[in-house]
Amino acid sequence: MGYKDTIDYLFKCAPMFQNVGKAAYKEGLENTLKLDEYFNHPHRKFKIIHIAGTNGKGSCSHTIAAILQSAGYKTGLYTSPHLIDFSERIKVNGRPIEENFVIDFVNKHKHFFEPLHPSFFELTTAMAFLYFAEKEVDVAVIEVGLGGRLDCTNIISPDLTIITNISLDHTQFLGHTLTEIAKEKAGIIKENTPVVIGEYTAETKEVFTDKAKSENAEIIFAQDNPLISNAIHDEHGHYIYQSSEIKDLNGELGGTYQIKNTNTILNAVNKLKEKGYNITEKDIRNGFGNVCESTGLMGRWQKLEENPTIICDTGHNIGGMEYISKQLMAMNYEKLHIVIGMVNDKDINGVISLLPKNATYYFTQASVKRALPAEEIRAIGIDHGLKGNAYASVKDALAAAKEQAGENDLIFVGGSTFIVADLIVLYKNNQ
């Protein structure tokens, strides 16, 4: 099998959550432990930073990886989902996993894993750990896939754990209250291992405090230790942060939610330095200022065009959309155009209710099975006072928005990671 056939095999052999949703979710660590034993526990051969949270874990994972790379550490990065190609999920020093490694992994080991019927994420997590071990990375930044307690990344013993925040998402698996979800996320807190909590509420703080106490784990609430005194946008849409420790810190990632992510990251970096990581101010500046180039991060308040301005963002739940909507309403433009689609297992009414009313909408659907049909999301939008038409694809919706937009208008594309994925593929194909 070639690379494309191998990826197709993986998608069919082990159903991928981003395509089929609940049917791909497997609770428990039985398969993960069997795979880990078969591969001789590869995650024990390198240091690890483990990151969970409802929103922000992707930005935090990539930025911390970029800082570590700048500090000279050979750095693995495991994240999900991918936007364009599977190889984005597994990287070393920003370089995606080689196609031949993926092909060889399947050909050499399918005799073992096929009888297990693993999920896609179980299998790819094992692949990532093996790849990092064979590449002899110094440290790997591992992003939790779903939840924490029963996530298949949770067999690791990290130097530091980070939980960015808790919001209502994946409630069918994790619980219907912030307390229930926090208990699942808190499952990554390990014995004698420090944990940084980015944001908390009254109900989630107690969960984290109790879990940390039971594990004898030092807990740092970044929210209570603000290291950012000011943040303003420069002419390129990047943030310039004033920190109590670093002046004029240039953050490449836009989006108002990055202010809280940055505070979480700076608190985490301080803890890593305490644990002996050799990270300088220059490394922090390089990491924040060049995270996209260093790691290949895409889709976080990413500007794709000007005149009209076209921006996309992968925020897809209530917590993420609260920030996006506030930022959209605070920006300068003549008219606002929003291309939006969602998948069918989200709180669609909750997200739609947060969207600005003073915009023209282009309701659409992503090219995944979980996509909510464009006409259905349009009907929900109309119920919430939004005005616009439905389009069969992101390509058609974007074309309609560009046709109607003036050069001083803003077009925002989002609502789902997969809407943004279709958009970025469209731009890549047109280059």
mmCIF file of C-alpha atoms in Angstrom, residues 1-14 86 98-108 110 113 120 123-124 127:
data_model
loop_
_atom_site.group_PDB
_atom_site.id
_atom_site.type_symbol
_atom_site.label_atom_id
_atom_site.label_comp_id
_atom_site.label_asym_id
_atom_site.label_seq_id
_atom_site.Cartn_x
_atom_site.Cartn_y
_atom_site.Cartn_z
ATOM 1 C CA MET A 1 0.000 0.000 0.000
ATOM 2 C CA GLY A 2 1.072 3.530 -0.713
ATOM 3 C CA TYR A 3 0.543 6.409 1.740
ATOM 4 C CA LYS A 4 -2.939 7.354 0.541
ATOM 5 C CA ASP A 5 -4.100 3.738 0.617
ATOM 6 C CA THR A 6 -2.606 3.333 4.089
ATOM 7 C CA ILE A 7 -4.441 6.379 5.426
ATOM 8 C CA ASP A 8 -7.671 5.162 3.822
ATOM 9 C CA TYR A 9 -7.094 1.793 5.495
ATOM 10 C CA LEU A 10 -6.614 3.464 8.888
ATOM 11 C CA PHE A 11 -9.802 5.475 8.482
ATOM 12 C CA LYS A 12 -11.793 2.353 7.569
ATOM 13 C CA CYS A 13 -10.074 -0.104 9.916
ATOM 14 C CA ALA A 14 -10.266 2.225 12.911
ATOM 15 C CA PHE A 86 -3.022 13.011 8.813
ATOM 16 C CA GLU A 98 7.226 10.648 7.264
ATOM 17 C CA GLU A 99 4.821 8.853 4.965
ATOM 18 C CA ASN A 100 7.060 5.760 4.940
ATOM 19 C CA PHE A 101 6.858 5.476 8.730
ATOM 20 C CA VAL A 102 3.051 5.411 8.568
ATOM 21 C CA ILE A 103 3.113 2.801 5.802
ATOM 22 C CA ASP A 104 5.648 0.609 7.606
ATOM 23 C CA PHE A 105 3.792 0.907 10.920
ATOM 24 C CA VAL A 106 0.631 -0.517 9.396
ATOM 25 C CA ASN A 107 2.344 -3.215 7.339
ATOM 26 C CA LYS A 108 4.534 -4.439 10.218
ATOM 27 C CA LYS A 110 -1.508 -4.858 11.612
ATOM 28 C CA PHE A 113 -3.720 -4.577 16.160
ATOM 29 C CA PHE A 120 -8.385 5.494 15.225
ATOM 30 C CA LEU A 123 -3.901 3.382 17.067
ATOM 31 C CA THR A 124 -2.475 6.775 16.162
ATOM 32 C CA MET A 127 2.055 5.284 16.442
#
